[in-house]
mmCIF file of C-alpha atoms in Angstrom:
data_model
loop_
_atom_site.group_PDB
_atom_site.id
_atom_site.type_symbol
_atom_site.label_atom_id
_atom_site.label_comp_id
_atom_site.label_asym_id
_atom_site.label_seq_id
_atom_site.Cartn_x
_atom_site.Cartn_y
_atom_site.Cartn_z
ATOM 1 C CA UNK A 1 104.073 104.655 117.073
ATOM 2 C CA UNK A 2 106.235 105.072 113.967
ATOM 3 C CA UNK A 3 108.549 107.980 114.704
ATOM 4 C CA UNK A 4 110.846 107.011 111.817
ATOM 5 C CA UNK A 5 110.545 104.945 108.668
ATOM 6 C CA UNK A 6 112.493 104.063 105.541
ATOM 7 C CA UNK A 7 111.778 104.032 101.824
ATOM 8 C CA UNK A 8 114.424 102.533 99.586
ATOM 9 C CA UNK A 9 112.381 100.566 97.025
ATOM 10 C CA UNK A 10 112.744 101.205 93.324
ATOM 11 C CA UNK A 11 110.423 103.746 91.687
ATOM 12 C CA UNK A 12 109.058 100.890 89.557
ATOM 13 C CA UNK A 13 108.018 99.002 92.705
ATOM 14 C CA UNK A 14 106.335 102.077 94.183
ATOM 15 C CA UNK A 15 104.523 102.679 90.902
ATOM 16 C CA UNK A 16 103.233 99.096 90.745
ATOM 17 C CA UNK A 17 102.214 98.707 94.389
ATOM 18 C CA UNK A 18 100.404 102.052 94.569
ATOM 19 C CA UNK A 19 98.870 101.952 91.086
ATOM 20 C CA UNK A 20 100.586 105.130 89.911
ATOM 21 C CA UNK A 21 101.029 106.434 86.378
ATOM 22 C CA UNK A 22 104.264 108.107 87.439
ATOM 23 C CA UNK A 23 106.329 108.729 90.535
ATOM 24 C CA UNK A 24 108.630 111.600 91.509
ATOM 25 C CA UNK A 25 112.350 111.050 91.931
ATOM 26 C CA UNK A 26 112.758 108.896 95.042
ATOM 27 C CA UNK A 27 116.204 108.795 96.581
ATOM 28 C CA UNK A 28 116.797 105.833 98.940
ATOM 29 C CA UNK A 29 116.168 107.022 102.511
ATOM 30 C CA UNK A 30 116.682 104.961 105.648
ATOM 31 C CA UNK A 31 115.863 107.417 108.438
ATOM 32 C CA UNK A 32 112.817 109.522 107.569
ATOM 33 C CA UNK A 33 111.809 111.663 110.546
ATOM 34 C CA UNK A 34 108.910 114.013 111.313
ATOM 35 C CA UNK A 35 109.127 117.408 109.565
ATOM 36 C CA UNK A 36 110.851 115.773 106.568
ATOM 37 C CA UNK A 37 109.390 115.801 103.082
ATOM 38 C CA UNK A 38 107.799 112.429 102.349
ATOM 39 C CA UNK A 39 106.215 110.707 99.353
ATOM 40 C CA UNK A 40 102.446 110.749 99.808
ATOM 41 C CA UNK A 41 99.854 108.966 97.643
ATOM 42 C CA UNK A 42 96.341 110.381 97.294
ATOM 43 C CA UNK A 43 93.405 110.110 94.918
ATOM 44 C CA UNK A 44 92.732 112.907 92.417
ATOM 45 C CA UNK A 45 90.373 112.887 89.439
ATOM 46 C CA UNK A 46 90.052 109.085 89.301
ATOM 47 C CA UNK A 47 93.735 108.303 89.558
ATOM 48 C CA UNK A 48 96.366 107.938 92.228
ATOM 49 C CA UNK A 49 98.974 110.695 92.472
ATOM 50 C CA UNK A 50 102.224 110.733 94.419
ATOM 51 C CA UNK A 51 103.645 114.038 95.637
ATOM 52 C CA UNK A 52 105.972 115.237 98.350
ATOM 53 C CA UNK A 53 104.408 116.746 101.464
ATOM 54 C CA UNK A 54 105.662 117.565 104.956
ATOM 55 C CA UNK A 55 105.410 114.826 107.571
ATOM 56 C CA UNK A 56 103.520 116.709 110.247
ATOM 57 C CA UNK A 57 99.956 117.890 109.743
ATOM 58 C CA UNK A 58 99.097 121.489 110.588
ATOM 59 C CA UNK A 59 95.412 122.147 111.360
ATOM 60 C CA UNK A 60 94.036 124.999 109.240
ATOM 61 C CA UNK A 61 93.740 127.231 112.314
ATOM 62 C CA UNK A 62 97.354 126.750 113.461
ATOM 63 C CA UNK A 63 98.937 130.150 114.027
ATOM 64 C CA UNK A 64 102.365 129.161 112.709
ATOM 65 C CA UNK A 65 104.242 126.299 111.118
ATOM 66 C CA UNK A 66 106.684 125.833 114.003
ATOM 67 C CA UNK A 67 107.801 122.179 114.314
ATOM 68 C CA UNK A 68 106.190 121.867 117.746
ATOM 69 C CA UNK A 69 102.752 122.502 116.225
ATOM 70 C CA UNK A 70 103.004 119.701 113.686
ATOM 71 C CA UNK A 71 101.078 116.493 114.331
ATOM 72 C CA UNK A 72 103.121 113.546 113.039
ATOM 73 C CA UNK A 73 100.857 110.788 114.411
ATOM 74 C CA UNK A 74 97.150 110.421 115.092
ATOM 75 C CA UNK A 75 95.353 107.673 116.993
ATOM 76 C CA UNK A 76 93.024 105.880 114.586
ATOM 77 C CA UNK A 77 90.587 105.149 117.417
ATOM 78 C CA UNK A 78 89.900 108.837 118.089
ATOM 79 C CA UNK A 79 90.919 110.727 114.920
ATOM 80 C CA UNK A 80 87.329 110.956 113.650
ATOM 81 C CA UNK A 81 86.340 112.979 116.726
ATOM 82 C CA UNK A 82 89.381 115.249 117.025
ATOM 83 C CA UNK A 83 89.012 118.743 115.485
ATOM 84 C CA UNK A 84 92.547 118.526 114.075
ATOM 85 C CA UNK A 85 91.747 115.390 112.055
ATOM 86 C CA UNK A 86 87.961 115.166 111.763
ATOM 87 C CA UNK A 87 87.547 116.533 108.228
ATOM 88 C CA UNK A 88 90.696 114.842 106.921
ATOM 89 C CA UNK A 89 89.419 111.507 108.286
ATOM 90 C CA UNK A 90 86.365 111.858 106.060
ATOM 91 C CA UNK A 91 87.796 113.575 102.994
ATOM 92 C CA UNK A 92 91.608 113.748 102.913
ATOM 93 C CA UNK A 93 93.088 110.292 103.407
ATOM 94 C CA UNK A 94 96.449 109.225 101.991
ATOM 95 C CA UNK A 95 99.032 106.453 101.965
ATOM 96 C CA UNK A 96 102.750 106.762 102.667
ATOM 97 C CA UNK A 97 104.953 104.191 100.893
ATOM 98 C CA UNK A 98 107.505 102.629 103.243
ATOM 99 C CA UNK A 99 110.022 99.801 103.138
ATOM 100 C CA UNK A 100 109.885 99.483 106.929
ATOM 101 C CA UNK A 101 109.620 101.468 110.133
ATOM 102 C CA UNK A 102 111.390 101.794 113.465
ATOM 103 C CA UNK A 103 110.108 101.400 117.003
ATOM 104 C CA UNK A 104 111.954 101.882 120.275
ATOM 105 C CA UNK A 105 111.867 99.421 123.184
ATOM 106 C CA UNK A 106 112.888 100.211 126.769
ATOM 107 C CA UNK A 107 116.562 99.502 127.390
ATOM 108 C CA UNK A 108 119.362 100.298 129.798
ATOM 109 C CA UNK A 109 119.687 104.081 129.533
ATOM 110 C CA UNK A 110 118.804 104.852 125.922
ATOM 111 C CA UNK A 111 115.893 102.989 124.331
ATOM 112 C CA UNK A 112 116.747 100.197 121.898
ATOM 113 C CA UNK A 113 115.571 100.741 118.290
ATOM 114 C CA UNK A 114 114.003 97.925 116.293
ATOM 115 C CA UNK A 115 113.360 97.757 112.561
ATOM 116 C CA UNK A 116 110.060 96.319 111.335
ATOM 117 C CA UNK A 117 109.277 95.267 107.772
ATOM 118 C CA UNK A 118 106.875 92.977 105.874
ATOM 119 C CA UNK A 119 107.724 89.299 106.012
ATOM 120 C CA UNK A 120 107.181 89.015 102.254
ATOM 121 C CA UNK A 121 109.578 91.885 101.496
ATOM 122 C CA UNK A 122 106.836 93.921 99.833
ATOM 123 C CA UNK A 123 106.240 97.616 100.396
ATOM 124 C CA UNK A 124 104.164 98.878 103.309
ATOM 125 C CA UNK A 125 101.323 101.347 102.897
ATOM 126 C CA UNK A 126 101.090 103.550 105.999
ATOM 127 C CA UNK A 127 97.587 104.939 106.343
ATOM 128 C CA UNK A 128 97.586 108.690 106.823
ATOM 129 C CA UNK A 129 95.617 111.903 106.629
ATOM 130 C CA UNK A 130 96.607 115.118 104.886
ATOM 131 C CA UNK A 131 95.634 118.719 105.415
ATOM 132 C CA UNK A 132 96.257 122.056 103.704
ATOM 133 C CA UNK A 133 97.470 124.965 105.841
ATOM 134 C CA UNK A 134 97.670 128.627 104.747
ATOM 135 C CA UNK A 135 99.935 131.132 106.478
ATOM 136 C CA UNK A 136 98.044 134.153 107.786
ATOM 137 C CA UNK A 137 101.215 136.236 107.390
ATOM 138 C CA UNK A 138 102.156 135.719 103.752
ATOM 139 C CA UNK A 139 99.501 133.442 102.231
ATOM 140 C CA UNK A 140 101.966 130.578 101.813
ATOM 141 C CA UNK A 141 100.225 127.200 101.422
ATOM 142 C CA UNK A 142 101.671 124.007 102.855
ATOM 143 C CA UNK A 143 100.388 120.451 102.715
ATOM 144 C CA UNK A 144 101.229 118.177 105.634
ATOM 145 C CA UNK A 145 100.316 114.644 106.610
ATOM 146 C CA UNK A 146 100.017 112.530 109.730
ATOM 147 C CA UNK A 147 100.451 108.756 110.198
ATOM 148 C CA UNK A 148 97.597 106.874 111.835
ATOM 149 C CA UNK A 149 98.431 104.451 114.642
ATOM 150 C CA UNK A 150 96.723 101.527 116.363
ATOM 151 C CA UNK A 151 97.390 99.115 119.234
ATOM 152 C CA UNK A 152 100.316 96.810 118.498
ATOM 153 C CA UNK A 153 99.922 93.059 118.850
ATOM 154 C CA UNK A 154 102.137 89.997 119.156
ATOM 155 C CA UNK A 155 105.808 90.480 119.980
ATOM 156 C CA UNK A 156 105.625 93.922 118.435
ATOM 157 C CA UNK A 157 103.595 95.019 121.461
ATOM 158 C CA UNK A 158 106.576 94.184 123.666
ATOM 159 C CA UNK A 159 108.690 96.640 121.677
ATOM 160 C CA UNK A 160 106.110 99.439 121.655
ATOM 161 C CA UNK A 161 102.390 99.528 122.534
ATOM 162 C CA UNK A 162 101.478 101.344 119.306
ATOM 163 C CA UNK A 163 102.172 100.688 115.635
ATOM 164 C CA UNK A 164 101.239 102.417 112.368
ATOM 165 C CA UNK A 165 98.038 101.438 110.586
ATOM 166 C CA UNK A 166 99.292 99.329 107.669
ATOM 167 C CA UNK A 167 96.889 98.638 104.827
ATOM 168 C CA UNK A 168 97.218 95.746 102.359
ATOM 169 C CA UNK A 169 96.884 96.349 98.647
ATOM 170 C CA UNK A 170 93.317 95.049 98.699
ATOM 171 C CA UNK A 171 92.253 97.871 101.034
ATOM 172 C CA UNK A 172 94.334 100.691 99.556
ATOM 173 C CA UNK A 173 91.829 101.641 96.854
ATOM 174 C CA UNK A 174 88.975 101.769 99.363
ATOM 175 C CA UNK A 175 91.036 103.939 101.726
ATOM 176 C CA UNK A 176 91.689 106.491 98.987
ATOM 177 C CA UNK A 177 88.151 106.412 97.600
ATOM 178 C CA UNK A 178 86.740 109.994 97.707
ATOM 179 C CA UNK A 179 83.191 108.653 97.930
ATOM 180 C CA UNK A 180 83.922 107.080 101.318
ATOM 181 C CA UNK A 181 82.961 109.945 103.643
ATOM 182 C CA UNK A 182 81.120 108.215 106.479
ATOM 183 C CA UNK A 183 83.367 108.351 109.556
ATOM 184 C CA UNK A 184 82.110 105.037 110.920
ATOM 185 C CA UNK A 185 82.715 103.268 107.626
ATOM 186 C CA UNK A 186 86.261 104.628 107.521
ATOM 187 C CA UNK A 187 86.824 103.316 111.055
ATOM 188 C CA UNK A 188 85.427 99.912 110.081
ATOM 189 C CA UNK A 189 87.865 99.743 107.173
ATOM 190 C CA UNK A 190 90.795 100.344 109.533
ATOM 191 C CA UNK A 191 89.598 97.744 112.025
ATOM 192 C CA UNK A 192 88.902 95.119 109.404
ATOM 193 C CA UNK A 193 91.805 95.542 107.003
ATOM 194 C CA UNK A 194 94.879 96.740 108.922
ATOM 195 C CA UNK A 195 97.826 94.350 109.005
ATOM 196 C CA UNK A 196 99.060 92.943 112.302
ATOM 197 C CA UNK A 197 102.228 91.446 113.741
ATOM 198 C CA UNK A 198 101.736 88.141 111.934
ATOM 199 C CA UNK A 199 102.501 89.923 108.638
ATOM 200 C CA UNK A 200 105.752 91.456 109.896
ATOM 201 C CA UNK A 201 109.279 90.608 110.976
ATOM 202 C CA UNK A 202 111.538 92.695 113.191
ATOM 203 C CA UNK A 203 115.046 92.894 114.554
ATOM 204 C CA UNK A 204 117.075 95.111 116.831
ATOM 205 C CA UNK A 205 119.309 97.712 115.158
ATOM 206 C CA UNK A 206 122.036 100.090 116.262
ATOM 207 C CA UNK A 207 121.359 103.374 117.984
ATOM 208 C CA UNK A 208 122.752 105.481 115.130
ATOM 209 C CA UNK A 209 119.171 105.729 113.879
ATOM 210 C CA UNK A 210 118.385 107.847 116.953
ATOM 211 C CA UNK A 211 120.030 110.808 115.196
ATOM 212 C CA UNK A 212 117.837 111.932 112.285
ATOM 213 C CA UNK A 213 120.934 113.317 110.544
ATOM 214 C CA UNK A 214 122.230 109.783 109.990
ATOM 215 C CA UNK A 215 121.204 107.865 106.884
ATOM 216 C CA UNK A 216 122.240 104.783 104.957
ATOM 217 C CA UNK A 217 121.396 101.067 104.742
ATOM 218 C CA UNK A 218 123.463 100.224 107.810
ATOM 219 C CA UNK A 219 120.824 101.830 110.025
ATOM 220 C CA UNK A 220 118.401 98.950 109.481
ATOM 221 C CA UNK A 221 121.012 96.174 109.538
ATOM 222 C CA UNK A 222 120.168 93.569 112.213
ATOM 223 C CA UNK A 223 122.131 93.220 115.436
ATOM 224 C CA UNK A 224 120.454 89.811 115.900
ATOM 225 C CA UNK A 225 118.820 87.300 113.525
ATOM 226 C CA UNK A 226 115.441 88.486 112.212
ATOM 227 C CA UNK A 227 112.294 86.960 113.655
ATOM 228 C CA UNK A 228 108.639 87.167 112.830
ATOM 229 C CA UNK A 229 106.702 89.590 114.999
ATOM 230 C CA UNK A 230 104.446 86.836 116.336
ATOM 231 C CA UNK A 231 107.181 84.251 117.027
#
């Protein structure tokens, strides 16, 4: 489902993978949680732009920006029909750069966290939607995003039944294309292009990642040898 992810690649790597002219200052982060500020890539005036937005989309009609109203994930199978995501699905798509993400598997007592990353060590592009929300009280404008999810496959499905929609570089430009506004065509792009377990590797990590206040490279260090998600 992608309740946490990491981004600790160099700015140069983010710039190259996401075809950016420039990137904001990106501090290495190993435990990015909902409601945090995240790097978000969108298309504007024929070029890709990266800016920081809040992870947690607020529908325009939301009465407040309380954390409980934020939508951090959206099911790709139904987003086109949901009022909260319908217009963003057609007109406000984005990508979130990530080095990897965490999923939690059932365990004795607390759930066991696993870290998932590309087998080739490249960056992941999490498919998302963004929306602009305006406060009725003071006119403050906030931009928030949500991460799209899909059914997990392979061994990843044994860790969690859902996973983020991950788009390869070849599909990133199409995903951000403003001219793509047909909801069915957007859905077809997700179904046809999204990466699966065969492109990933995963390993179990310590439970310190359960606390969003913790950060550092040790959070994604393996407790067992890495394996491919379909092995």
